[in-house]
């Protein structure tokens, strides 16, 4: 009888211990469960954060690509500095050439005037020469008529 | 035995007729409901079918979820274009625009709310309406199509306010430039015209076929698709698909796609386009092809991105074209499944 009693006590003690153990295991599991829930919530937040970041990054990429596309088109056109320099050089050439044109025109005017003077003096000389010839002809005619007159 | 044979004959004819109808079906237009959970698709027989996206995307989707919830005969001719406002579905095709209440359609009561016809110059032929565009700031609807004009209709009163003339041939597509409220229209005459809504005048004209980089004379000069992002515009069709900078009217990138594209849209940092090939093409703004995802139809005519904020779980890309199927892409990388008429 004592042995069966002690056996019963022993099995009771065992089941009590197992019961304690199960309770503690349950607590442990609850703790782990809560921790996992927290980490899931944290992961959700991180995912949302990352999604926002992806959107932002995509926007940035889009802006960069738009910039690249415009830059490519702009590159096709010639550089502004070079065009300005070419414009300046052309302007200087234009000035230089206009100076030359002015001086040539002045010379031309001068020569024209000189020729005009020359031609008019030639004309005058011609006139005077013709006048002189006419005068000398008239004088000769008068002389011959005077010579023929006293003869008869 | 005899009775069974007698019954089989008329049913067989019906089935054959339906099968033939489905074989020759083309889906021209799509529109997402304001709640984001339903998709309307309009085909060349004038029917509109409503699919439940939330049912088809849910984890317990069956074969029937991929069939329409309700189909009704909306127009006598093909339904070329559809848009959705907060409560209405507007559909247009054979010269008239009809409005339907989404709430009623979902309850399978398919009666049209109103129908309007824009004032056409000739009353003999009724030109088709190829494109509809909603202008939320003015609460108006812009229609464009076969009569080469853009008609602007006030949604509250139903009156047609203005007609914008300028195109010399029929108009294929419309797009809204939000910042300065301007409408872009592209048509068969090869020009993309920008119209200012307040002054009702043509602000800018871009003749795409005149630019050497993108013109493809063997395809023609028609502009089949337009999309705009306020400063930029993509257009394609006969000429190659090109990205334009609107302020300087210069083509910046030509996308190397041989097939003419029928629908193009901006999405995040990509440009999605679809057209005569089987695939939905994803391009980066630099001109590189990022991905080509094949669909189930031999040619695609419309793309629709469900970006309604009320249903983020139904955020999908749907593509439809020369078949009775609407492909659903949950992730832009592959085709998840197809809804079918």
Tab-separated table of C-alpha atoms in Angstrom:
chain	number	residue	atom	x	y	z
A	1	UNK	CA	0.000	0.000	0.000
A	2	UNK	CA	2.779	2.412	0.882
A	3	UNK	CA	4.466	1.665	-2.419
A	4	UNK	CA	1.271	2.334	-4.441
A	5	UNK	CA	0.732	5.563	-2.449
A	6	UNK	CA	4.260	6.672	-3.086
A	7	UNK	CA	3.885	5.724	-6.754
A	8	UNK	CA	0.706	7.826	-6.979
A	9	UNK	CA	2.465	10.703	-5.224
A	10	UNK	CA	5.346	10.367	-7.599
A	11	UNK	CA	3.182	10.386	-10.739
A	12	UNK	CA	1.202	13.322	-9.326
A	13	UNK	CA	4.397	15.227	-8.696
A	14	UNK	CA	5.506	14.384	-12.243
A	15	UNK	CA	2.246	15.626	-13.789
A	16	UNK	CA	2.445	18.800	-11.677
A	17	UNK	CA	5.949	19.430	-12.945
A	18	UNK	CA	4.844	18.751	-16.524
A	19	UNK	CA	1.934	21.155	-15.996
A	20	UNK	CA	4.339	23.842	-14.748
A	21	UNK	CA	6.591	23.170	-17.665
A	22	UNK	CA	3.696	23.486	-20.116
A	23	UNK	CA	2.620	26.773	-18.550
A	24	UNK	CA	6.125	28.159	-18.884
A	25	UNK	CA	6.394	26.902	-22.451
A	26	UNK	CA	3.088	28.632	-23.222
A	27	UNK	CA	4.422	31.897	-21.797
A	28	UNK	CA	7.570	31.466	-23.812
A	29	UNK	CA	5.583	30.876	-26.966
A	30	UNK	CA	3.391	33.881	-26.253
A	31	UNK	CA	6.507	36.015	-25.873
A	32	UNK	CA	7.992	34.739	-29.114
A	33	UNK	CA	4.638	35.240	-30.860
A	34	UNK	CA	4.477	38.875	-29.729
A	35	UNK	CA	8.042	39.463	-30.802
A	36	UNK	CA	7.315	38.025	-34.225
A	37	UNK	CA	4.236	40.208	-34.517
A	38	UNK	CA	6.290	43.280	-33.689
A	39	UNK	CA	8.923	42.379	-36.228
A	40	UNK	CA	6.222	41.760	-38.876
A	41	UNK	CA	4.766	45.194	-38.194
A	42	UNK	CA	8.247	46.666	-38.393
A	43	UNK	CA	8.866	44.883	-41.676
A	44	UNK	CA	5.572	46.236	-43.045
A	45	UNK	CA	6.617	49.754	-42.178
A	46	UNK	CA	10.003	49.229	-43.736
A	47	UNK	CA	8.350	47.917	-46.897
A	48	UNK	CA	6.121	51.010	-47.066
A	49	UNK	CA	9.167	53.210	-46.517
A	50	UNK	CA	11.067	51.390	-49.239
A	51	UNK	CA	8.131	51.707	-51.629
A	52	UNK	CA	8.115	55.464	-51.082
A	53	UNK	CA	11.829	55.531	-51.662
A	54	UNK	CA	11.425	53.551	-54.865
A	55	UNK	CA	8.856	56.033	-56.119
A	56	UNK	CA	11.180	58.880	-55.262
A	57	UNK	CA	14.093	57.157	-56.980
A	58	UNK	CA	11.970	56.506	-60.057
A	59	UNK	CA	11.019	60.165	-60.176
A	60	UNK	CA	14.652	61.128	-59.913
A	61	UNK	CA	15.583	58.684	-62.654
A	62	UNK	CA	12.834	60.068	-64.848
A	63	UNK	CA	14.074	63.625	-64.318
A	64	UNK	CA	17.607	62.569	-65.082
A	65	UNK	CA	16.543	60.848	-68.268
A	66	UNK	CA	14.529	63.875	-69.341
A	67	UNK	CA	17.589	66.024	-68.715
A	68	UNK	CA	19.725	63.633	-70.752
A	69	UNK	CA	17.279	63.657	-73.625
A	70	UNK	CA	17.224	67.451	-73.757
A	71	UNK	CA	20.997	67.616	-73.360
A	72	UNK	CA	21.447	65.332	-76.361
A	73	UNK	CA	19.331	67.611	-78.492
A	74	UNK	CA	21.167	70.695	-77.267
A	75	UNK	CA	24.518	69.102	-78.021
A	76	UNK	CA	23.553	68.800	-81.647
A	77	UNK	CA	23.323	72.557	-81.874
A	78	UNK	CA	26.730	74.353	-82.074
A	79	UNK	CA	28.272	75.779	-78.939
A	80	UNK	CA	27.176	79.279	-77.995
A	81	UNK	CA	30.714	80.619	-77.290
A	82	UNK	CA	32.006	79.456	-80.633
A	83	UNK	CA	29.116	80.989	-82.463
A	84	UNK	CA	29.662	84.235	-80.591
A	85	UNK	CA	33.343	84.210	-81.474
A	86	UNK	CA	32.526	83.537	-85.106
A	87	UNK	CA	30.025	86.342	-85.018
A	88	UNK	CA	32.656	88.704	-83.584
A	89	UNK	CA	35.234	87.734	-86.170
A	90	UNK	CA	32.716	88.203	-88.946
A	91	UNK	CA	31.792	91.576	-87.534
A	92	UNK	CA	35.385	92.693	-87.493
A	93	UNK	CA	35.868	91.543	-91.072
A	94	UNK	CA	32.790	93.462	-92.071
A	95	UNK	CA	34.163	96.650	-90.441
A	96	UNK	CA	37.532	96.209	-92.065
A	97	UNK	CA	35.990	95.675	-95.461
A	98	UNK	CA	33.725	98.687	-95.077
A	99	UNK	CA	36.752	100.835	-94.190
A	100	UNK	CA	38.516	99.649	-97.330
A	101	UNK	CA	35.396	100.357	-99.353
A	102	UNK	CA	35.223	103.894	-97.975
A	103	UNK	CA	38.824	104.653	-98.740
A	104	UNK	CA	38.486	103.237	-102.245
A	105	UNK	CA	35.412	105.338	-102.826
A	106	UNK	CA	37.241	108.462	-101.608
A	107	UNK	CA	40.082	107.763	-103.999
A	108	UNK	CA	37.601	107.233	-106.793
A	109	UNK	CA	35.954	110.596	-106.037
A	110	UNK	CA	39.284	112.328	-105.992
A	111	UNK	CA	40.364	110.841	-109.308
A	112	UNK	CA	37.001	111.688	-110.813
A	113	UNK	CA	37.349	115.297	-109.747
A	114	UNK	CA	40.900	115.483	-111.065
A	115	UNK	CA	39.857	114.016	-114.366
A	116	UNK	CA	37.001	116.477	-114.506
A	117	UNK	CA	39.408	119.353	-113.947
A	118	UNK	CA	41.777	117.939	-116.540
A	119	UNK	CA	39.084	117.457	-119.131
A	120	UNK	CA	37.660	120.928	-118.610
A	121	UNK	CA	41.123	122.503	-118.968
A	122	UNK	CA	41.647	120.479	-122.146
A	123	UNK	CA	38.342	121.727	-123.497
A	124	UNK	CA	39.268	125.319	-122.669
A	125	UNK	CA	42.650	124.876	-124.299
A	126	UNK	CA	40.947	123.416	-127.337
A	127	UNK	CA	38.553	126.329	-127.435
A	128	UNK	CA	41.353	128.875	-127.136
A	129	UNK	CA	43.341	127.058	-129.827
A	130	UNK	CA	40.313	127.064	-132.115
A	131	UNK	CA	39.738	130.719	-131.367
A	132	UNK	CA	43.361	131.503	-132.152
A	133	UNK	CA	43.151	129.560	-135.447
A	134	UNK	CA	40.001	131.419	-136.414
A	135	UNK	CA	41.629	134.747	-135.559
A	136	UNK	CA	44.751	133.886	-137.556
A	137	UNK	CA	42.530	132.765	-140.537
A	138	UNK	CA	40.582	136.012	-140.377
A	139	UNK	CA	43.853	137.987	-140.267
A	140	UNK	CA	45.220	136.073	-143.315
A	141	UNK	CA	41.994	136.652	-145.217
A	142	UNK	CA	42.217	140.371	-144.425
A	143	UNK	CA	45.888	140.434	-145.574
A	144	UNK	CA	45.145	138.725	-148.919
A	145	UNK	CA	42.160	140.996	-149.568
A	146	UNK	CA	44.385	144.027	-148.796
A	147	UNK	CA	47.047	142.659	-151.171
A	148	UNK	CA	44.582	142.086	-154.041
A	149	UNK	CA	42.961	145.449	-153.529
A	150	UNK	CA	45.970	147.787	-154.222
A	151	UNK	CA	46.893	145.742	-157.411
A	152	UNK	CA	44.304	147.126	-159.755
B	1	UNK	CA	-32.379	9.393	-78.912
B	2	UNK	CA	-34.271	11.264	-81.583
B	3	UNK	CA	-35.332	13.942	-79.163
B	4	UNK	CA	-31.769	14.516	-78.080
B	5	UNK	CA	-30.697	14.985	-81.683
B	6	UNK	CA	-33.553	17.430	-82.346
B	7	UNK	CA	-32.594	19.516	-79.334
B	8	UNK	CA	-28.925	19.470	-80.241
B	9	UNK	CA	-29.341	21.196	-83.635
B	10	UNK	CA	-30.613	24.669	-82.599
B	11	UNK	CA	-28.262	24.808	-79.602
B	12	UNK	CA	-25.349	23.947	-81.836
B	13	UNK	CA	-26.145	26.819	-84.162
B	14	UNK	CA	-26.298	29.218	-81.279
B	15	UNK	CA	-23.000	28.026	-79.954
B	16	UNK	CA	-21.408	28.205	-83.368
B	17	UNK	CA	-22.681	31.739	-83.788
B	18	UNK	CA	-21.346	32.754	-80.415
B	19	UNK	CA	-18.017	31.146	-81.065
B	20	UNK	CA	-17.745	32.961	-84.392
B	21	UNK	CA	-18.654	36.196	-82.704
B	22	UNK	CA	-15.930	35.724	-80.154
B	23	UNK	CA	-13.429	34.843	-82.836
B	24	UNK	CA	-14.031	38.064	-84.711
B	25	UNK	CA	-14.320	40.288	-81.687
B	26	UNK	CA	-12.119	43.322	-81.207
B	27	UNK	CA	-12.059	45.148	-77.912
B	28	UNK	CA	-11.531	48.818	-78.612
B	29	UNK	CA	-11.796	50.494	-75.264
B	30	UNK	CA	-11.548	49.927	-71.551
B	31	UNK	CA	-12.444	51.910	-68.487
B	32	UNK	CA	-11.999	51.341	-64.786
B	33	UNK	CA	-14.806	52.024	-62.345
B	34	UNK	CA	-14.385	54.849	-59.830
B	35	UNK	CA	-14.135	52.343	-56.990
B	36	UNK	CA	-11.360	50.580	-58.851
B	37	UNK	CA	-12.814	47.127	-58.536
B	38	UNK	CA	-14.488	46.740	-61.910
B	39	UNK	CA	-13.354	47.019	-65.490
B	40	UNK	CA	-15.594	47.842	-68.414
B	41	UNK	CA	-14.593	46.737	-71.898
B	42	UNK	CA	-16.280	47.784	-75.130
B	43	UNK	CA	-16.079	45.788	-78.319
B	44	UNK	CA	-16.794	46.119	-81.981
B	45	UNK	CA	-20.315	44.725	-81.699
B	46	UNK	CA	-21.361	47.596	-79.451
B	47	UNK	CA	-21.419	45.502	-76.320
B	48	UNK	CA	-19.943	46.542	-73.006
B	49	UNK	CA	-18.888	43.871	-70.544
B	50	UNK	CA	-18.164	44.541	-66.891
B	51	UNK	CA	-15.536	42.364	-65.252
B	52	UNK	CA	-14.992	42.184	-61.530
B	53	UNK	CA	-11.290	42.744	-60.976
B	54	UNK	CA	-11.463	42.143	-57.273
B	55	UNK	CA	-13.056	38.751	-57.804
B	56	UNK	CA	-10.615	37.745	-60.513
B	57	UNK	CA	-7.613	38.854	-58.466
B	58	UNK	CA	-8.695	37.296	-55.231
B	59	UNK	CA	-7.108	34.102	-54.064
B	60	UNK	CA	-10.216	32.008	-54.623
B	61	UNK	CA	-10.770	33.044	-58.214
B	62	UNK	CA	-12.419	30.458	-60.401
B	63	UNK	CA	-12.929	30.257	-64.142
B	64	UNK	CA	-16.229	32.117	-63.858
B	65	UNK	CA	-14.585	35.106	-62.207
B	66	UNK	CA	-12.765	35.675	-65.452
B	67	UNK	CA	-16.034	36.012	-67.315
B	68	UNK	CA	-18.019	39.245	-67.340
B	69	UNK	CA	-20.387	39.989	-64.509
B	70	UNK	CA	-22.789	41.612	-66.911
B	71	UNK	CA	-22.787	42.291	-70.643
B	72	UNK	CA	-25.176	44.654	-72.351
B	73	UNK	CA	-25.684	46.096	-75.778
B	74	UNK	CA	-24.684	49.700	-75.478
B	75	UNK	CA	-24.414	51.017	-79.021
B	76	UNK	CA	-25.394	49.975	-82.510
B	77	UNK	CA	-21.858	50.345	-83.719
B	78	UNK	CA	-18.476	49.669	-82.143
B	79	UNK	CA	-17.654	51.267	-78.820
B	80	UNK	CA	-14.474	53.110	-79.699
B	81	UNK	CA	-13.929	54.995	-76.504
B	82	UNK	CA	-14.982	54.984	-72.858
B	83	UNK	CA	-14.181	57.116	-69.835
B	84	UNK	CA	-15.389	57.056	-66.250
B	85	UNK	CA	-16.265	59.952	-64.034
B	86	UNK	CA	-17.036	59.687	-60.326
B	87	UNK	CA	-20.367	58.084	-60.890
B	88	UNK	CA	-20.861	57.604	-64.599
B	89	UNK	CA	-19.500	55.543	-67.400
B	90	UNK	CA	-19.457	57.431	-70.674
B	91	UNK	CA	-19.188	55.454	-73.866
B	92	UNK	CA	-19.005	56.628	-77.436
B	93	UNK	CA	-18.636	55.063	-80.800
B	94	UNK	CA	-21.172	55.505	-83.516
B	95	UNK	CA	-21.569	59.258	-83.324
B	96	UNK	CA	-23.333	59.429	-79.992
B	97	UNK	CA	-22.079	59.547	-76.448
B	98	UNK	CA	-24.115	57.713	-73.864
B	99	UNK	CA	-23.886	57.823	-70.114
B	100	UNK	CA	-24.511	54.948	-67.710
B	101	UNK	CA	-24.547	54.976	-63.926
B	102	UNK	CA	-21.917	52.663	-62.478
B	103	UNK	CA	-24.091	51.890	-59.503
B	104	UNK	CA	-26.877	50.719	-61.757
B	105	UNK	CA	-24.682	48.737	-64.068
B	106	UNK	CA	-23.207	46.835	-61.149
B	107	UNK	CA	-26.708	45.893	-60.129
B	108	UNK	CA	-27.252	44.665	-63.694
B	109	UNK	CA	-29.761	47.390	-64.552
B	110	UNK	CA	-28.390	48.509	-67.884
B	111	UNK	CA	-30.393	51.497	-68.908
B	112	UNK	CA	-28.699	54.513	-70.354
B	113	UNK	CA	-28.888	57.711	-68.382
B	114	UNK	CA	-28.675	60.047	-71.323
B	115	UNK	CA	-27.344	60.190	-74.837
B	116	UNK	CA	-26.074	63.223	-76.686
B	117	UNK	CA	-24.908	63.841	-80.182
B	118	UNK	CA	-22.511	66.683	-80.910
B	119	UNK	CA	-23.633	69.162	-83.566
B	120	UNK	CA	-22.280	67.822	-86.809
B	121	UNK	CA	-22.008	69.984	-89.858
B	122	UNK	CA	-23.645	67.514	-92.204
B	123	UNK	CA	-26.634	65.614	-90.988
B	124	UNK	CA	-26.306	62.985	-93.680
B	125	UNK	CA	-23.504	60.907	-92.311
B	126	UNK	CA	-22.840	60.542	-88.639
B	127	UNK	CA	-19.103	60.456	-88.043
B	128	UNK	CA	-17.752	58.105	-85.410
B	129	UNK	CA	-16.298	59.346	-82.140
B	130	UNK	CA	-12.797	57.992	-81.708
B	131	UNK	CA	-11.719	59.565	-78.468
B	132	UNK	CA	-13.207	60.939	-75.279
B	133	UNK	CA	-11.373	63.076	-72.766
B	134	UNK	CA	-12.477	64.329	-69.392
B	135	UNK	CA	-11.399	67.778	-68.273
B	136	UNK	CA	-11.988	67.716	-64.525
B	137	UNK	CA	-11.276	71.413	-63.955
B	138	UNK	CA	-14.047	72.497	-66.253
B	139	UNK	CA	-16.222	69.445	-65.647
B	140	UNK	CA	-16.496	68.951	-69.355
B	141	UNK	CA	-16.024	66.182	-71.842
B	142	UNK	CA	-14.183	66.531	-75.114
B	143	UNK	CA	-15.159	64.337	-78.046
B	144	UNK	CA	-13.206	63.946	-81.217
B	145	UNK	CA	-13.562	61.744	-84.191
B	146	UNK	CA	-14.560	61.504	-87.760
B	147	UNK	CA	-15.632	65.050	-88.415
B	148	UNK	CA	-12.145	66.466	-87.738
B	149	UNK	CA	-13.363	68.697	-84.924
B	150	UNK	CA	-13.044	68.625	-81.170
B	151	UNK	CA	-16.407	69.151	-79.489
B	152	UNK	CA	-16.496	70.270	-75.904
B	153	UNK	CA	-19.544	69.318	-73.853
B	154	UNK	CA	-20.398	70.532	-70.396
B	155	UNK	CA	-21.201	67.531	-68.230
B	156	UNK	CA	-23.691	69.288	-65.989
B	157	UNK	CA	-25.887	70.847	-68.590
B	158	UNK	CA	-25.118	68.614	-71.550
B	159	UNK	CA	-24.677	71.539	-73.920
B	160	UNK	CA	-21.954	71.605	-76.514
B	161	UNK	CA	-19.904	74.676	-75.819
B	162	UNK	CA	-17.317	74.902	-78.526
B	163	UNK	CA	-16.039	73.157	-81.596
B	164	UNK	CA	-12.328	73.400	-82.236
B	165	UNK	CA	-11.484	73.193	-85.903
B	166	UNK	CA	-8.087	72.773	-87.389
B	167	UNK	CA	-7.511	69.185	-88.295
B	168	UNK	CA	-7.834	68.304	-91.922
B	169	UNK	CA	-8.551	64.641	-91.392
B	170	UNK	CA	-10.176	62.594	-88.692
B	171	UNK	CA	-8.851	62.613	-85.156
B	172	UNK	CA	-7.555	59.449	-83.511
B	173	UNK	CA	-6.563	60.376	-80.004
B	174	UNK	CA	-6.701	63.040	-77.327
B	175	UNK	CA	-4.590	63.867	-74.316
B	176	UNK	CA	-4.852	66.445	-71.558
B	177	UNK	CA	-1.969	68.643	-70.535
B	178	UNK	CA	-2.781	69.464	-66.967
B	179	UNK	CA	-0.613	72.391	-66.069
B	180	UNK	CA	-1.814	74.852	-68.643
B	181	UNK	CA	-5.183	73.364	-69.432
B	182	UNK	CA	-4.512	72.393	-72.990
B	183	UNK	CA	-5.735	69.507	-75.036
B	184	UNK	CA	-3.554	67.685	-77.492
B	185	UNK	CA	-5.121	65.933	-80.426
B	186	UNK	CA	-3.521	63.683	-82.966
B	187	UNK	CA	-5.093	62.600	-86.186
B	188	UNK	CA	-4.873	61.063	-89.568
B	189	UNK	CA	-3.408	64.231	-91.058
B	190	UNK	CA	-0.177	63.608	-89.201
B	191	UNK	CA	-0.254	66.696	-87.015
B	192	UNK	CA	-0.452	66.960	-83.256
B	193	UNK	CA	-2.327	70.123	-82.383
B	194	UNK	CA	-2.422	71.796	-78.985
B	195	UNK	CA	-5.567	73.704	-78.138
B	196	UNK	CA	-6.009	76.145	-75.310
B	197	UNK	CA	-9.389	75.480	-73.749
B	198	UNK	CA	-9.961	78.966	-72.449
B	199	UNK	CA	-9.370	80.820	-75.673
B	200	UNK	CA	-10.543	77.918	-77.874
B	201	UNK	CA	-7.619	78.472	-80.233
B	202	UNK	CA	-4.888	76.330	-81.610
B	203	UNK	CA	-1.733	77.121	-79.689
B	204	UNK	CA	0.861	74.896	-81.285
B	205	UNK	CA	1.077	72.468	-84.159
B	206	UNK	CA	3.657	69.752	-84.473
B	207	UNK	CA	3.758	68.056	-87.838
B	208	UNK	CA	5.399	64.848	-86.908
B	209	UNK	CA	5.887	63.445	-90.363
B	210	UNK	CA	7.955	66.434	-91.427
B	211	UNK	CA	10.759	65.554	-89.035
B	212	UNK	CA	13.268	63.198	-90.533
B	213	UNK	CA	14.202	61.359	-87.386
B	214	UNK	CA	10.799	59.886	-86.809
B	215	UNK	CA	8.932	59.933	-90.084
B	216	UNK	CA	8.289	56.604	-91.780
B	217	UNK	CA	6.602	57.384	-95.056
B	218	UNK	CA	5.922	53.747	-95.836
B	219	UNK	CA	3.641	53.574	-92.806
B	220	UNK	CA	1.846	56.798	-93.479
B	221	UNK	CA	1.655	59.920	-91.382
B	222	UNK	CA	-1.251	59.107	-89.055
B	223	UNK	CA	-0.874	59.661	-85.349
B	224	UNK	CA	-2.441	56.716	-83.558
B	225	UNK	CA	-1.605	57.406	-79.940
B	226	UNK	CA	-0.748	60.333	-77.721
B	227	UNK	CA	0.292	60.732	-74.138
B	228	UNK	CA	1.525	63.759	-72.343
B	229	UNK	CA	3.317	64.587	-69.155
B	230	UNK	CA	2.923	68.378	-69.201
B	231	UNK	CA	6.388	69.125	-70.536
B	232	UNK	CA	6.814	66.043	-72.645
B	233	UNK	CA	4.733	64.212	-75.143
B	234	UNK	CA	4.932	60.776	-76.696
B	235	UNK	CA	3.237	60.091	-79.969
B	236	UNK	CA	3.308	57.260	-82.416
B	237	UNK	CA	1.453	55.536	-85.181
B	238	UNK	CA	2.649	55.835	-88.743
B	239	UNK	CA	5.807	57.704	-87.727
B	240	UNK	CA	8.014	56.046	-85.150
B	241	UNK	CA	7.184	56.342	-81.479
B	242	UNK	CA	8.934	59.525	-80.374
B	243	UNK	CA	9.343	61.539	-77.221
B	244	UNK	CA	8.920	65.270	-77.815
B	245	UNK	CA	9.779	68.238	-75.675
B	246	UNK	CA	6.717	70.379	-76.048
B	247	UNK	CA	8.095	73.837	-75.366
B	248	UNK	CA	10.758	73.614	-77.995
B	249	UNK	CA	8.820	71.251	-80.288
B	250	UNK	CA	11.849	69.085	-80.773
B	251	UNK	CA	11.903	65.310	-80.962
B	252	UNK	CA	14.312	64.099	-78.316
B	253	UNK	CA	14.189	60.316	-78.394
B	254	UNK	CA	12.999	57.952	-81.071
B	255	UNK	CA	12.023	54.542	-79.768
B	256	UNK	CA	13.178	51.797	-82.099
B	257	UNK	CA	9.885	49.996	-82.592
B	258	UNK	CA	8.988	48.979	-86.085
B	259	UNK	CA	5.324	48.182	-85.537
B	260	UNK	CA	2.961	51.144	-85.337
B	261	UNK	CA	1.817	51.727	-81.796
B	262	UNK	CA	-1.825	52.208	-80.990
B	263	UNK	CA	-1.743	53.158	-77.327
B	264	UNK	CA	0.918	54.790	-75.222
B	265	UNK	CA	0.976	56.044	-71.674
B	266	UNK	CA	3.393	57.397	-69.102
B	267	UNK	CA	3.786	55.333	-65.949
B	268	UNK	CA	6.203	56.317	-63.171
B	269	UNK	CA	9.518	56.560	-64.963
B	270	UNK	CA	8.543	54.372	-67.883
B	271	UNK	CA	6.603	54.696	-71.064
B	272	UNK	CA	4.292	51.795	-71.818
B	273	UNK	CA	3.213	51.244	-75.379
B	274	UNK	CA	1.256	48.633	-77.259
B	275	UNK	CA	0.326	48.250	-80.859
B	276	UNK	CA	0.545	45.898	-83.731
B	277	UNK	CA	2.713	43.325	-82.006
B	278	UNK	CA	1.626	40.904	-79.355
B	279	UNK	CA	3.576	42.572	-76.567
B	280	UNK	CA	3.289	45.437	-74.181
B	281	UNK	CA	6.540	47.337	-74.489
B	282	UNK	CA	8.147	49.169	-71.599
B	283	UNK	CA	10.549	51.928	-72.527
B	284	UNK	CA	12.790	54.125	-70.512
B	285	UNK	CA	12.908	57.793	-71.401
B	286	UNK	CA	16.377	57.325	-72.788
B	287	UNK	CA	15.055	55.155	-75.595
B	288	UNK	CA	16.034	51.763	-74.244
B	289	UNK	CA	13.569	48.922	-74.279
B	290	UNK	CA	13.307	47.784	-70.714
B	291	UNK	CA	10.939	44.870	-71.227
B	292	UNK	CA	8.565	43.348	-73.730
B	293	UNK	CA	5.776	41.359	-72.154
B	294	UNK	CA	3.718	39.224	-74.550
B	295	UNK	CA	-0.033	39.230	-74.255
B	296	UNK	CA	-2.627	36.873	-75.632
B	297	UNK	CA	-4.053	38.979	-78.446
B	298	UNK	CA	-2.273	39.255	-81.793
B	299	UNK	CA	-2.526	43.023	-81.689
B	300	UNK	CA	-3.280	45.404	-78.844
B	301	UNK	CA	-5.459	48.469	-79.091
B	302	UNK	CA	-5.819	49.789	-75.576
B	303	UNK	CA	-4.028	49.783	-72.258
B	304	UNK	CA	-5.551	50.699	-68.961
B	305	UNK	CA	-3.779	51.254	-65.665
B	306	UNK	CA	-5.979	50.903	-62.634
B	307	UNK	CA	-4.578	53.547	-60.349
B	308	UNK	CA	-7.741	54.277	-58.418
B	309	UNK	CA	-6.734	55.022	-54.844
B	310	UNK	CA	-9.781	53.265	-53.432
B	311	UNK	CA	-8.614	49.824	-54.520
B	312	UNK	CA	-4.854	49.456	-54.251
B	313	UNK	CA	-5.102	45.683	-54.360
B	314	UNK	CA	-6.572	45.890	-57.858
B	315	UNK	CA	-3.689	47.936	-59.199
B	316	UNK	CA	-3.143	46.171	-62.473
B	317	UNK	CA	-2.407	46.917	-66.088
B	318	UNK	CA	-4.986	45.561	-68.498
B	319	UNK	CA	-4.446	45.253	-72.212
B	320	UNK	CA	-6.991	44.437	-74.892
B	321	UNK	CA	-7.067	44.376	-78.632
B	322	UNK	CA	-7.822	42.117	-81.558
B	323	UNK	CA	-9.397	39.313	-79.620
B	324	UNK	CA	-12.103	38.712	-77.055
B	325	UNK	CA	-9.616	38.591	-74.192
B	326	UNK	CA	-8.389	41.256	-71.799
B	327	UNK	CA	-4.928	40.472	-70.421
B	328	UNK	CA	-4.301	41.379	-66.821
B	329	UNK	CA	-0.750	42.147	-65.716
B	330	UNK	CA	-0.430	42.293	-61.938
B	331	UNK	CA	3.251	42.921	-62.065
B	332	UNK	CA	4.508	44.623	-65.173
B	333	UNK	CA	6.823	41.758	-65.795
B	334	UNK	CA	4.436	39.032	-66.862
B	335	UNK	CA	0.853	38.336	-67.847
B	336	UNK	CA	-1.035	36.970	-64.877
B	337	UNK	CA	-4.239	35.834	-66.579
B	338	UNK	CA	-6.809	36.881	-69.122
B	339	UNK	CA	-10.402	37.900	-68.736
B	340	UNK	CA	-12.601	36.899	-71.602
B	341	UNK	CA	-15.889	38.057	-73.059
